[in-house]
Protein backbone atom coordinates (compact mmCIF):
# COMPACT_ATOMS: atom_id res chain seq x y z
CA UNK A 1 0.00 0.00 0.00
CA UNK A 2 1.46 3.35 -1.05
CA UNK A 3 0.51 6.17 1.29
CA UNK A 4 0.99 9.93 1.40
CA UNK A 5 0.76 11.54 4.84
CA UNK A 6 -0.50 15.12 5.16
CA UNK A 7 0.71 16.99 8.25
CA UNK A 8 0.72 20.46 9.81
CA UNK A 9 2.45 20.13 13.17
CA UNK A 10 4.67 18.02 15.38
CA UNK A 11 4.15 14.80 13.43
CA UNK A 12 3.82 12.39 16.36
CA UNK A 13 1.14 10.50 14.41
CA UNK A 14 3.45 10.44 11.39
CA UNK A 15 6.17 9.07 13.67
CA UNK A 16 3.82 6.31 14.83
CA UNK A 17 3.26 5.37 11.18
CA UNK A 18 7.00 5.46 10.41
CA UNK A 19 7.67 3.23 13.44
CA UNK A 20 4.84 0.87 12.48
CA UNK A 21 6.20 0.40 8.96
CA UNK A 22 9.68 -0.07 10.44
CA UNK A 23 8.71 -2.73 12.99
CA UNK A 24 6.23 -4.50 10.71
CA UNK A 25 3.02 -3.76 12.65
CA UNK A 26 1.91 -2.02 9.48
CA UNK A 27 2.24 -4.66 6.74
CA UNK A 28 3.23 -4.10 3.10
CA UNK A 29 3.03 -0.33 3.27
CA UNK A 30 5.35 2.36 1.92
CA UNK A 31 5.24 6.02 2.94
CA UNK A 32 5.75 7.52 -0.51
CA UNK A 33 5.70 11.12 0.71
CA UNK A 34 4.87 13.62 3.43
CA UNK A 35 3.23 16.95 2.59
CA UNK A 36 2.76 19.85 4.99
CA UNK A 37 1.01 23.19 4.62
CA UNK A 38 3.37 24.57 7.29
CA UNK A 39 7.04 24.87 6.35
CA UNK A 40 8.03 24.86 10.03
CA UNK A 41 6.20 21.64 10.84
CA UNK A 42 8.49 19.36 12.84
CA UNK A 43 6.78 16.53 10.93
CA UNK A 44 8.82 17.53 7.86
CA UNK A 45 12.01 17.08 9.89
CA UNK A 46 10.85 13.61 10.92
CA UNK A 47 10.28 12.74 7.27
CA UNK A 48 13.73 14.01 6.32
CA UNK A 49 15.39 12.07 9.15
CA UNK A 50 13.75 8.90 7.86
CA UNK A 51 14.64 9.43 4.20
CA UNK A 52 11.04 10.06 3.21
CA UNK A 53 10.31 12.47 0.32
CA UNK A 54 8.58 15.55 1.68
CA UNK A 55 7.37 18.91 0.50
CA UNK A 56 5.51 21.98 1.70
CA UNK A 57 2.48 23.39 -0.03
CA UNK A 58 1.44 26.52 1.82
CA UNK A 59 -1.26 29.03 1.12
CA UNK A 60 0.81 32.15 0.61
CA UNK A 61 -0.96 35.43 1.11
CA UNK A 62 -0.67 36.29 -2.59
CA UNK A 63 -2.18 33.01 -3.71
CA UNK A 64 -5.85 32.12 -4.10
CA UNK A 65 -7.42 29.13 -2.39
CA UNK A 66 -7.94 27.62 -5.86
CA UNK A 67 -4.20 27.86 -6.57
CA UNK A 68 -3.41 26.20 -3.23
CA UNK A 69 -5.97 23.46 -3.83
CA UNK A 70 -4.54 22.77 -7.28
CA UNK A 71 -0.95 22.65 -6.01
CA UNK A 72 -1.91 20.39 -3.11
CA UNK A 73 -3.72 17.94 -5.39
CA UNK A 74 -0.88 17.94 -7.94
CA UNK A 75 1.67 17.27 -5.19
CA UNK A 76 -0.40 14.40 -3.77
CA UNK A 77 -0.88 12.91 -7.24
CA UNK A 78 2.83 13.09 -7.94
CA UNK A 79 3.28 10.29 -5.36
CA UNK A 80 0.56 8.07 -6.93
CA UNK A 81 -0.82 7.05 -3.51
CA UNK A 82 -3.32 4.28 -2.84
CA UNK A 83 -4.27 6.01 0.42
CA UNK A 84 -4.01 9.56 1.77
CA UNK A 85 -3.56 9.83 5.54
CA UNK A 86 -4.41 13.10 7.30
CA UNK A 87 -2.29 13.21 10.46
CA UNK A 88 -3.02 16.54 12.07
CA UNK A 89 -3.49 18.29 8.75
CA UNK A 90 -5.20 21.61 9.43
CA UNK A 91 -6.05 22.86 5.95
CA UNK A 92 -9.42 22.17 4.29
CA UNK A 93 -9.18 19.24 1.85
CA UNK A 94 -10.08 20.41 -1.68
CA UNK A 95 -13.38 18.97 -2.94
CA UNK A 96 -11.56 17.78 -6.08
CA UNK A 97 -9.30 15.64 -3.89
CA UNK A 98 -12.29 14.19 -2.02
CA UNK A 99 -13.84 13.23 -5.37
CA UNK A 100 -10.69 11.77 -6.86
CA UNK A 101 -9.74 9.80 -3.73
CA UNK A 102 -13.20 8.96 -2.43
CA UNK A 103 -12.98 6.40 0.41
CA UNK A 104 -9.18 6.56 0.08
CA UNK A 105 -8.55 9.42 2.55
CA UNK A 106 -8.47 8.72 6.30
CA UNK A 107 -8.19 11.14 9.22
CA UNK A 108 -7.38 10.83 12.92
CA UNK A 109 -9.51 12.96 15.22
CA UNK A 110 -8.79 13.26 18.97
CA UNK A 111 -12.32 12.59 20.25
CA UNK A 112 -15.04 9.93 20.03
CA UNK A 113 -16.91 11.21 16.96
CA UNK A 114 -19.66 12.50 16.82
CA UNK A 115 -18.73 14.23 20.10
CA UNK A 116 -16.45 17.26 20.04
CA UNK A 117 -15.86 17.35 16.32
CA UNK A 118 -16.60 19.54 13.34
CA UNK A 119 -15.53 23.09 12.57
CA UNK A 120 -13.33 24.65 15.21
CA UNK A 121 -12.64 21.39 17.06
CA UNK A 122 -8.97 20.80 16.38
CA UNK A 123 -5.86 20.24 18.46
CA UNK A 124 -6.09 21.43 22.06
CA UNK A 125 -9.55 22.95 21.55
CA UNK A 126 -11.02 19.45 21.52
CA UNK A 127 -9.51 18.61 24.92
CA UNK A 128 -10.45 21.99 26.40
CA UNK A 129 -14.09 21.34 25.44
CA UNK A 130 -13.93 17.76 26.80
CA UNK A 131 -12.65 18.98 30.18
CA UNK A 132 -15.09 21.90 30.19
CA UNK A 133 -18.00 19.47 29.73
CA UNK A 134 -16.61 17.17 32.40
CA UNK A 135 -16.99 13.95 30.38
CA UNK A 136 -15.38 10.87 31.94
CA UNK A 137 -14.55 9.01 28.74
CA UNK A 138 -13.03 10.58 25.66
CA UNK A 139 -10.79 8.98 23.03
CA UNK A 140 -9.85 9.09 19.36
CA UNK A 141 -11.42 8.15 16.03
CA UNK A 142 -10.03 7.17 12.64
CA UNK A 143 -12.55 7.79 9.88
CA UNK A 144 -12.79 8.07 6.11
CA UNK A 145 -12.89 11.66 4.90
CA UNK A 146 -15.92 12.85 2.98
CA UNK A 147 -16.97 16.37 1.98
CA UNK A 148 -17.91 17.26 5.56
CA UNK A 149 -15.70 17.95 8.59
CA UNK A 150 -15.13 14.77 10.67
CA UNK A 151 -18.32 13.30 9.14
CA UNK A 152 -17.07 10.32 7.11
CA UNK A 153 -17.57 6.61 7.95
CA UNK A 154 -15.89 5.61 11.22
CA UNK A 155 -13.17 2.96 10.91
CA UNK A 156 -11.76 2.57 14.47
CA UNK A 157 -12.27 4.21 17.86
CA UNK A 158 -10.53 3.83 21.22
CA UNK A 159 -11.68 5.14 24.61
CA UNK A 160 -9.44 7.09 27.00
CA UNK A 161 -10.39 8.07 30.57
CA UNK A 162 -10.07 11.64 31.75
CA UNK A 163 -8.42 12.02 35.16
CA UNK A 164 -8.96 14.46 38.03
CA UNK A 165 -6.69 17.47 37.56
CA UNK A 166 -6.18 16.90 33.85
CA UNK A 167 -5.03 19.93 31.89
CA UNK A 168 -5.80 20.03 28.15
CA UNK A 169 -2.14 19.30 27.46
CA UNK A 170 -2.07 16.29 29.80
CA UNK A 171 -5.26 14.92 28.25
CA UNK A 172 -4.01 15.52 24.69
CA UNK A 173 -0.85 13.58 25.44
CA UNK A 174 -2.79 10.68 26.95
CA UNK A 175 -5.22 10.53 24.01
CA UNK A 176 -2.28 10.56 21.61
CA UNK A 177 -0.25 7.91 23.43
CA UNK A 178 -3.12 5.58 24.39
CA UNK A 179 -5.31 5.99 21.33
CA UNK A 180 -4.07 7.96 18.30
CA UNK A 181 -0.67 6.37 17.95
CA UNK A 182 -2.33 2.94 18.15
CA UNK A 183 -5.40 3.52 16.01
CA UNK A 184 -3.82 5.17 12.98
CA UNK A 185 -1.17 2.48 12.36
CA UNK A 186 -3.77 -0.22 12.96
CA UNK A 187 -6.20 1.34 10.48
CA UNK A 188 -3.48 1.59 7.81
CA UNK A 189 -2.45 -2.04 8.44
CA UNK A 190 -6.05 -3.26 8.14
CA UNK A 191 -6.51 -1.31 4.89
CA UNK A 192 -3.15 -2.59 3.58
CA UNK A 193 -4.36 -6.17 4.21
CA UNK A 194 -7.71 -5.57 2.55
CA UNK A 195 -9.69 -6.03 5.78
CA UNK A 196 -11.73 -2.81 5.53
CA UNK A 197 -14.87 -2.38 3.43
CA UNK A 198 -17.69 0.17 3.55
CA UNK A 199 -21.34 -0.79 3.06
CA UNK A 200 -23.90 2.04 2.92
CA UNK A 201 -21.75 4.38 4.98
CA UNK A 202 -20.78 1.81 7.63
CA UNK A 203 -17.28 0.36 7.83
CA UNK A 204 -16.95 -3.42 8.09
CA UNK A 205 -13.67 -4.82 9.39
CA UNK A 206 -13.16 -8.49 8.56
CA UNK A 207 -10.83 -9.28 11.43
CA UNK A 208 -11.40 -9.71 15.19
CA UNK A 209 -10.12 -6.92 17.36
C1 LIG B 1 -3.28 15.47 17.07
O1 LIG B 1 -3.88 16.00 18.23
C2 LIG B 1 -4.31 14.81 16.24
O2 LIG B 1 -5.32 14.16 16.97
C3 LIG B 1 -4.92 15.96 15.54
O3 LIG B 1 -3.88 16.89 15.31
C4 LIG B 1 -2.81 16.59 16.18
C5 LIG B 1 -1.64 16.17 15.33
O4 LIG B 1 -0.55 15.96 16.13
N1 LIG B 1 -5.53 15.52 14.31
P1 LIG B 1 0.81 15.42 15.43
O5 LIG B 1 1.21 16.46 14.40
O6 LIG B 1 0.49 14.09 14.82
O7 LIG B 1 1.77 15.32 16.58
PDB file of C-alpha atoms and ligand atoms in Angstrom:
ATOM      1  CA  UNK A   1       0.000   0.000   0.000  1.00  0.00           C
ATOM      2  CA  UNK A   2       1.463   3.353  -1.049  1.00  0.00           C
ATOM      3  CA  UNK A   3       0.507   6.170   1.288  1.00  0.00           C
ATOM      4  CA  UNK A   4       0.989   9.930   1.399  1.00  0.00           C
ATOM      5  CA  UNK A   5       0.761  11.545   4.837  1.00  0.00           C
ATOM      6  CA  UNK A   6      -0.504  15.122   5.157  1.00  0.00           C
ATOM      7  CA  UNK A   7       0.709  16.993   8.245  1.00  0.00           C
ATOM      8  CA  UNK A   8       0.723  20.464   9.808  1.00  0.00           C
ATOM      9  CA  UNK A   9       2.445  20.129  13.166  1.00  0.00           C
ATOM     10  CA  UNK A  10       4.671  18.017  15.384  1.00  0.00           C
ATOM     11  CA  UNK A  11       4.153  14.802  13.431  1.00  0.00           C
ATOM     12  CA  UNK A  12       3.816  12.393  16.355  1.00  0.00           C
ATOM     13  CA  UNK A  13       1.144  10.499  14.406  1.00  0.00           C
ATOM     14  CA  UNK A  14       3.448  10.439  11.388  1.00  0.00           C
ATOM     15  CA  UNK A  15       6.167   9.069  13.675  1.00  0.00           C
ATOM     16  CA  UNK A  16       3.820   6.308  14.832  1.00  0.00           C
ATOM     17  CA  UNK A  17       3.261   5.366  11.180  1.00  0.00           C
ATOM     18  CA  UNK A  18       6.998   5.464  10.411  1.00  0.00           C
ATOM     19  CA  UNK A  19       7.669   3.235  13.445  1.00  0.00           C
ATOM     20  CA  UNK A  20       4.840   0.871  12.479  1.00  0.00           C
ATOM     21  CA  UNK A  21       6.202   0.404   8.955  1.00  0.00           C
ATOM     22  CA  UNK A  22       9.676  -0.070  10.437  1.00  0.00           C
ATOM     23  CA  UNK A  23       8.707  -2.734  12.990  1.00  0.00           C
ATOM     24  CA  UNK A  24       6.230  -4.503  10.714  1.00  0.00           C
ATOM     25  CA  UNK A  25       3.018  -3.760  12.654  1.00  0.00           C
ATOM     26  CA  UNK A  26       1.913  -2.019   9.477  1.00  0.00           C
ATOM     27  CA  UNK A  27       2.243  -4.662   6.740  1.00  0.00           C
ATOM     28  CA  UNK A  28       3.235  -4.097   3.103  1.00  0.00           C
ATOM     29  CA  UNK A  29       3.035  -0.328   3.266  1.00  0.00           C
ATOM     30  CA  UNK A  30       5.350   2.356   1.917  1.00  0.00           C
ATOM     31  CA  UNK A  31       5.238   6.016   2.944  1.00  0.00           C
ATOM     32  CA  UNK A  32       5.748   7.523  -0.508  1.00  0.00           C
ATOM     33  CA  UNK A  33       5.695  11.120   0.707  1.00  0.00           C
ATOM     34  CA  UNK A  34       4.875  13.624   3.425  1.00  0.00           C
ATOM     35  CA  UNK A  35       3.229  16.952   2.586  1.00  0.00           C
ATOM     36  CA  UNK A  36       2.763  19.854   4.989  1.00  0.00           C
ATOM     37  CA  UNK A  37       1.007  23.190   4.620  1.00  0.00           C
ATOM     38  CA  UNK A  38       3.367  24.566   7.292  1.00  0.00           C
ATOM     39  CA  UNK A  39       7.036  24.869   6.348  1.00  0.00           C
ATOM     40  CA  UNK A  40       8.029  24.861  10.033  1.00  0.00           C
ATOM     41  CA  UNK A  41       6.198  21.637  10.837  1.00  0.00           C
ATOM     42  CA  UNK A  42       8.488  19.356  12.836  1.00  0.00           C
ATOM     43  CA  UNK A  43       6.782  16.531  10.930  1.00  0.00           C
ATOM     44  CA  UNK A  44       8.818  17.526   7.856  1.00  0.00           C
ATOM     45  CA  UNK A  45      12.010  17.083   9.888  1.00  0.00           C
ATOM     46  CA  UNK A  46      10.850  13.615  10.922  1.00  0.00           C
ATOM     47  CA  UNK A  47      10.285  12.736   7.267  1.00  0.00           C
ATOM     48  CA  UNK A  48      13.734  14.012   6.323  1.00  0.00           C
ATOM     49  CA  UNK A  49      15.389  12.069   9.148  1.00  0.00           C
ATOM     50  CA  UNK A  50      13.747   8.902   7.861  1.00  0.00           C
ATOM     51  CA  UNK A  51      14.642   9.434   4.201  1.00  0.00           C
ATOM     52  CA  UNK A  52      11.043  10.065   3.207  1.00  0.00           C
ATOM     53  CA  UNK A  53      10.306  12.470   0.325  1.00  0.00           C
ATOM     54  CA  UNK A  54       8.583  15.546   1.680  1.00  0.00           C
ATOM     55  CA  UNK A  55       7.366  18.915   0.502  1.00  0.00           C
ATOM     56  CA  UNK A  56       5.512  21.979   1.702  1.00  0.00           C
ATOM     57  CA  UNK A  57       2.476  23.388  -0.030  1.00  0.00           C
ATOM     58  CA  UNK A  58       1.445  26.522   1.825  1.00  0.00           C
ATOM     59  CA  UNK A  59      -1.261  29.035   1.121  1.00  0.00           C
ATOM     60  CA  UNK A  60       0.807  32.151   0.611  1.00  0.00           C
ATOM     61  CA  UNK A  61      -0.960  35.433   1.110  1.00  0.00           C
ATOM     62  CA  UNK A  62      -0.667  36.285  -2.585  1.00  0.00           C
ATOM     63  CA  UNK A  63      -2.177  33.009  -3.710  1.00  0.00           C
ATOM     64  CA  UNK A  64      -5.846  32.122  -4.102  1.00  0.00           C
ATOM     65  CA  UNK A  65      -7.423  29.132  -2.393  1.00  0.00           C
ATOM     66  CA  UNK A  66      -7.938  27.624  -5.859  1.00  0.00           C
ATOM     67  CA  UNK A  67      -4.201  27.864  -6.568  1.00  0.00           C
ATOM     68  CA  UNK A  68      -3.405  26.203  -3.235  1.00  0.00           C
ATOM     69  CA  UNK A  69      -5.968  23.464  -3.832  1.00  0.00           C
ATOM     70  CA  UNK A  70      -4.540  22.772  -7.281  1.00  0.00           C
ATOM     71  CA  UNK A  71      -0.952  22.652  -6.010  1.00  0.00           C
ATOM     72  CA  UNK A  72      -1.910  20.393  -3.113  1.00  0.00           C
ATOM     73  CA  UNK A  73      -3.721  17.937  -5.385  1.00  0.00           C
ATOM     74  CA  UNK A  74      -0.876  17.942  -7.936  1.00  0.00           C
ATOM     75  CA  UNK A  75       1.668  17.269  -5.194  1.00  0.00           C
ATOM     76  CA  UNK A  76      -0.403  14.398  -3.771  1.00  0.00           C
ATOM     77  CA  UNK A  77      -0.884  12.906  -7.238  1.00  0.00           C
ATOM     78  CA  UNK A  78       2.835  13.089  -7.944  1.00  0.00           C
ATOM     79  CA  UNK A  79       3.280  10.295  -5.362  1.00  0.00           C
ATOM     80  CA  UNK A  80       0.561   8.075  -6.932  1.00  0.00           C
ATOM     81  CA  UNK A  81      -0.817   7.049  -3.508  1.00  0.00           C
ATOM     82  CA  UNK A  82      -3.317   4.279  -2.840  1.00  0.00           C
ATOM     83  CA  UNK A  83      -4.273   6.006   0.416  1.00  0.00           C
ATOM     84  CA  UNK A  84      -4.006   9.557   1.766  1.00  0.00           C
ATOM     85  CA  UNK A  85      -3.559   9.826   5.544  1.00  0.00           C
ATOM     86  CA  UNK A  86      -4.410  13.101   7.304  1.00  0.00           C
ATOM     87  CA  UNK A  87      -2.291  13.209  10.465  1.00  0.00           C
ATOM     88  CA  UNK A  88      -3.016  16.539  12.073  1.00  0.00           C
ATOM     89  CA  UNK A  89      -3.490  18.295   8.754  1.00  0.00           C
ATOM     90  CA  UNK A  90      -5.200  21.610   9.430  1.00  0.00           C
ATOM     91  CA  UNK A  91      -6.054  22.864   5.954  1.00  0.00           C
ATOM     92  CA  UNK A  92      -9.421  22.167   4.288  1.00  0.00           C
ATOM     93  CA  UNK A  93      -9.184  19.241   1.847  1.00  0.00           C
ATOM     94  CA  UNK A  94     -10.077  20.409  -1.678  1.00  0.00           C
ATOM     95  CA  UNK A  95     -13.379  18.966  -2.938  1.00  0.00           C
ATOM     96  CA  UNK A  96     -11.558  17.783  -6.084  1.00  0.00           C
ATOM     97  CA  UNK A  97      -9.296  15.642  -3.885  1.00  0.00           C
ATOM     98  CA  UNK A  98     -12.287  14.188  -2.019  1.00  0.00           C
ATOM     99  CA  UNK A  99     -13.844  13.232  -5.371  1.00  0.00           C
ATOM    100  CA  UNK A 100     -10.686  11.766  -6.862  1.00  0.00           C
ATOM    101  CA  UNK A 101      -9.742   9.798  -3.734  1.00  0.00           C
ATOM    102  CA  UNK A 102     -13.202   8.956  -2.425  1.00  0.00           C
ATOM    103  CA  UNK A 103     -12.978   6.400   0.408  1.00  0.00           C
ATOM    104  CA  UNK A 104      -9.184   6.561   0.080  1.00  0.00           C
ATOM    105  CA  UNK A 105      -8.549   9.415   2.548  1.00  0.00           C
ATOM    106  CA  UNK A 106      -8.469   8.722   6.299  1.00  0.00           C
ATOM    107  CA  UNK A 107      -8.194  11.142   9.218  1.00  0.00           C
ATOM    108  CA  UNK A 108      -7.379  10.828  12.924  1.00  0.00           C
ATOM    109  CA  UNK A 109      -9.513  12.960  15.220  1.00  0.00           C
ATOM    110  CA  UNK A 110      -8.787  13.262  18.974  1.00  0.00           C
ATOM    111  CA  UNK A 111     -12.320  12.591  20.251  1.00  0.00           C
ATOM    112  CA  UNK A 112     -15.035   9.928  20.035  1.00  0.00           C
ATOM    113  CA  UNK A 113     -16.907  11.210  16.958  1.00  0.00           C
ATOM    114  CA  UNK A 114     -19.661  12.502  16.824  1.00  0.00           C
ATOM    115  CA  UNK A 115     -18.727  14.228  20.100  1.00  0.00           C
ATOM    116  CA  UNK A 116     -16.453  17.265  20.042  1.00  0.00           C
ATOM    117  CA  UNK A 117     -15.859  17.351  16.324  1.00  0.00           C
ATOM    118  CA  UNK A 118     -16.597  19.545  13.339  1.00  0.00           C
ATOM    119  CA  UNK A 119     -15.527  23.088  12.574  1.00  0.00           C
ATOM    120  CA  UNK A 120     -13.334  24.652  15.208  1.00  0.00           C
ATOM    121  CA  UNK A 121     -12.645  21.386  17.057  1.00  0.00           C
ATOM    122  CA  UNK A 122      -8.965  20.802  16.375  1.00  0.00           C
ATOM    123  CA  UNK A 123      -5.861  20.240  18.461  1.00  0.00           C
ATOM    124  CA  UNK A 124      -6.088  21.425  22.065  1.00  0.00           C
ATOM    125  CA  UNK A 125      -9.553  22.951  21.548  1.00  0.00           C
ATOM    126  CA  UNK A 126     -11.015  19.447  21.523  1.00  0.00           C
ATOM    127  CA  UNK A 127      -9.514  18.610  24.919  1.00  0.00           C
ATOM    128  CA  UNK A 128     -10.447  21.991  26.398  1.00  0.00           C
ATOM    129  CA  UNK A 129     -14.086  21.339  25.437  1.00  0.00           C
ATOM    130  CA  UNK A 130     -13.928  17.756  26.801  1.00  0.00           C
ATOM    131  CA  UNK A 131     -12.648  18.983  30.184  1.00  0.00           C
ATOM    132  CA  UNK A 132     -15.092  21.898  30.189  1.00  0.00           C
ATOM    133  CA  UNK A 133     -18.003  19.471  29.728  1.00  0.00           C
ATOM    134  CA  UNK A 134     -16.606  17.167  32.399  1.00  0.00           C
ATOM    135  CA  UNK A 135     -16.991  13.949  30.382  1.00  0.00           C
ATOM    136  CA  UNK A 136     -15.377  10.874  31.937  1.00  0.00           C
ATOM    137  CA  UNK A 137     -14.551   9.005  28.743  1.00  0.00           C
ATOM    138  CA  UNK A 138     -13.032  10.582  25.658  1.00  0.00           C
ATOM    139  CA  UNK A 139     -10.789   8.980  23.029  1.00  0.00           C
ATOM    140  CA  UNK A 140      -9.845   9.091  19.359  1.00  0.00           C
ATOM    141  CA  UNK A 141     -11.415   8.152  16.032  1.00  0.00           C
ATOM    142  CA  UNK A 142     -10.035   7.168  12.638  1.00  0.00           C
ATOM    143  CA  UNK A 143     -12.552   7.786   9.875  1.00  0.00           C
ATOM    144  CA  UNK A 144     -12.791   8.071   6.112  1.00  0.00           C
ATOM    145  CA  UNK A 145     -12.886  11.657   4.900  1.00  0.00           C
ATOM    146  CA  UNK A 146     -15.917  12.853   2.979  1.00  0.00           C
ATOM    147  CA  UNK A 147     -16.972  16.372   1.984  1.00  0.00           C
ATOM    148  CA  UNK A 148     -17.910  17.256   5.563  1.00  0.00           C
ATOM    149  CA  UNK A 149     -15.700  17.950   8.593  1.00  0.00           C
ATOM    150  CA  UNK A 150     -15.130  14.771  10.665  1.00  0.00           C
ATOM    151  CA  UNK A 151     -18.317  13.302   9.144  1.00  0.00           C
ATOM    152  CA  UNK A 152     -17.074  10.315   7.111  1.00  0.00           C
ATOM    153  CA  UNK A 153     -17.575   6.608   7.953  1.00  0.00           C
ATOM    154  CA  UNK A 154     -15.888   5.611  11.225  1.00  0.00           C
ATOM    155  CA  UNK A 155     -13.170   2.961  10.911  1.00  0.00           C
ATOM    156  CA  UNK A 156     -11.761   2.575  14.468  1.00  0.00           C
ATOM    157  CA  UNK A 157     -12.271   4.206  17.856  1.00  0.00           C
ATOM    158  CA  UNK A 158     -10.533   3.828  21.221  1.00  0.00           C
ATOM    159  CA  UNK A 159     -11.676   5.142  24.615  1.00  0.00           C
ATOM    160  CA  UNK A 160      -9.442   7.089  26.997  1.00  0.00           C
ATOM    161  CA  UNK A 161     -10.393   8.066  30.565  1.00  0.00           C
ATOM    162  CA  UNK A 162     -10.067  11.642  31.746  1.00  0.00           C
ATOM    163  CA  UNK A 163      -8.425  12.021  35.163  1.00  0.00           C
ATOM    164  CA  UNK A 164      -8.958  14.463  38.033  1.00  0.00           C
ATOM    165  CA  UNK A 165      -6.693  17.467  37.561  1.00  0.00           C
ATOM    166  CA  UNK A 166      -6.181  16.902  33.848  1.00  0.00           C
ATOM    167  CA  UNK A 167      -5.033  19.934  31.894  1.00  0.00           C
ATOM    168  CA  UNK A 168      -5.804  20.033  28.155  1.00  0.00           C
ATOM    169  CA  UNK A 169      -2.139  19.296  27.465  1.00  0.00           C
ATOM    170  CA  UNK A 170      -2.073  16.291  29.798  1.00  0.00           C
ATOM    171  CA  UNK A 171      -5.262  14.921  28.249  1.00  0.00           C
ATOM    172  CA  UNK A 172      -4.011  15.522  24.686  1.00  0.00           C
ATOM    173  CA  UNK A 173      -0.849  13.581  25.437  1.00  0.00           C
ATOM    174  CA  UNK A 174      -2.787  10.679  26.946  1.00  0.00           C
ATOM    175  CA  UNK A 175      -5.217  10.534  24.014  1.00  0.00           C
ATOM    176  CA  UNK A 176      -2.284  10.562  21.612  1.00  0.00           C
ATOM    177  CA  UNK A 177      -0.248   7.907  23.433  1.00  0.00           C
ATOM    178  CA  UNK A 178      -3.123   5.580  24.389  1.00  0.00           C
ATOM    179  CA  UNK A 179      -5.314   5.994  21.327  1.00  0.00           C
ATOM    180  CA  UNK A 180      -4.075   7.959  18.304  1.00  0.00           C
ATOM    181  CA  UNK A 181      -0.671   6.374  17.954  1.00  0.00           C
ATOM    182  CA  UNK A 182      -2.326   2.944  18.148  1.00  0.00           C
ATOM    183  CA  UNK A 183      -5.404   3.516  16.006  1.00  0.00           C
ATOM    184  CA  UNK A 184      -3.823   5.172  12.978  1.00  0.00           C
ATOM    185  CA  UNK A 185      -1.170   2.483  12.357  1.00  0.00           C
ATOM    186  CA  UNK A 186      -3.774  -0.220  12.962  1.00  0.00           C
ATOM    187  CA  UNK A 187      -6.203   1.342  10.483  1.00  0.00           C
ATOM    188  CA  UNK A 188      -3.482   1.588   7.813  1.00  0.00           C
ATOM    189  CA  UNK A 189      -2.445  -2.038   8.437  1.00  0.00           C
ATOM    190  CA  UNK A 190      -6.048  -3.257   8.135  1.00  0.00           C
ATOM    191  CA  UNK A 191      -6.514  -1.311   4.890  1.00  0.00           C
ATOM    192  CA  UNK A 192      -3.151  -2.592   3.585  1.00  0.00           C
ATOM    193  CA  UNK A 193      -4.359  -6.167   4.212  1.00  0.00           C
ATOM    194  CA  UNK A 194      -7.714  -5.569   2.549  1.00  0.00           C
ATOM    195  CA  UNK A 195      -9.695  -6.028   5.784  1.00  0.00           C
ATOM    196  CA  UNK A 196     -11.730  -2.808   5.532  1.00  0.00           C
ATOM    197  CA  UNK A 197     -14.873  -2.377   3.430  1.00  0.00           C
ATOM    198  CA  UNK A 198     -17.691   0.173   3.551  1.00  0.00           C
ATOM    199  CA  UNK A 199     -21.335  -0.794   3.057  1.00  0.00           C
ATOM    200  CA  UNK A 200     -23.897   2.042   2.916  1.00  0.00           C
ATOM    201  CA  UNK A 201     -21.752   4.378   4.982  1.00  0.00           C
ATOM    202  CA  UNK A 202     -20.784   1.811   7.629  1.00  0.00           C
ATOM    203  CA  UNK A 203     -17.279   0.364   7.827  1.00  0.00           C
ATOM    204  CA  UNK A 204     -16.954  -3.422   8.085  1.00  0.00           C
ATOM    205  CA  UNK A 205     -13.672  -4.821   9.391  1.00  0.00           C
ATOM    206  CA  UNK A 206     -13.161  -8.490   8.560  1.00  0.00           C
ATOM    207  CA  UNK A 207     -10.825  -9.283  11.432  1.00  0.00           C
ATOM    208  CA  UNK A 208     -11.402  -9.707  15.186  1.00  0.00           C
ATOM    209  CA  UNK A 209     -10.118  -6.920  17.365  1.00  0.00           C
TER     210      UNK A 209
HETATM  211  C1  LIG B   1      -3.279  15.469  17.073  1.00  0.00           C
HETATM  212  O1  LIG B   1      -3.885  16.002  18.232  1.00  0.00           O
HETATM  213  C2  LIG B   1      -4.314  14.809  16.238  1.00  0.00           C
HETATM  214  O2  LIG B   1      -5.321  14.156  16.967  1.00  0.00           O
HETATM  215  C3  LIG B   1      -4.923  15.964  15.540  1.00  0.00           C
HETATM  216  O3  LIG B   1      -3.884  16.890  15.308  1.00  0.00           O
HETATM  217  C4  LIG B   1      -2.806  16.588  16.176  1.00  0.00           C
HETATM  218  C5  LIG B   1      -1.641  16.165  15.327  1.00  0.00           C
HETATM  219  O4  LIG B   1      -0.546  15.959  16.129  1.00  0.00           O
HETATM  220  N1  LIG B   1      -5.529  15.516  14.314  1.00  0.00           N
HETATM  221  P1  LIG B   1       0.806  15.422  15.431  1.00  0.00           P
HETATM  222  O5  LIG B   1       1.212  16.457  14.398  1.00  0.00           O
HETATM  223  O6  LIG B   1       0.495  14.094  14.816  1.00  0.00           O
HETATM  224  O7  LIG B   1       1.771  15.318  16.579  1.00  0.00           O
END
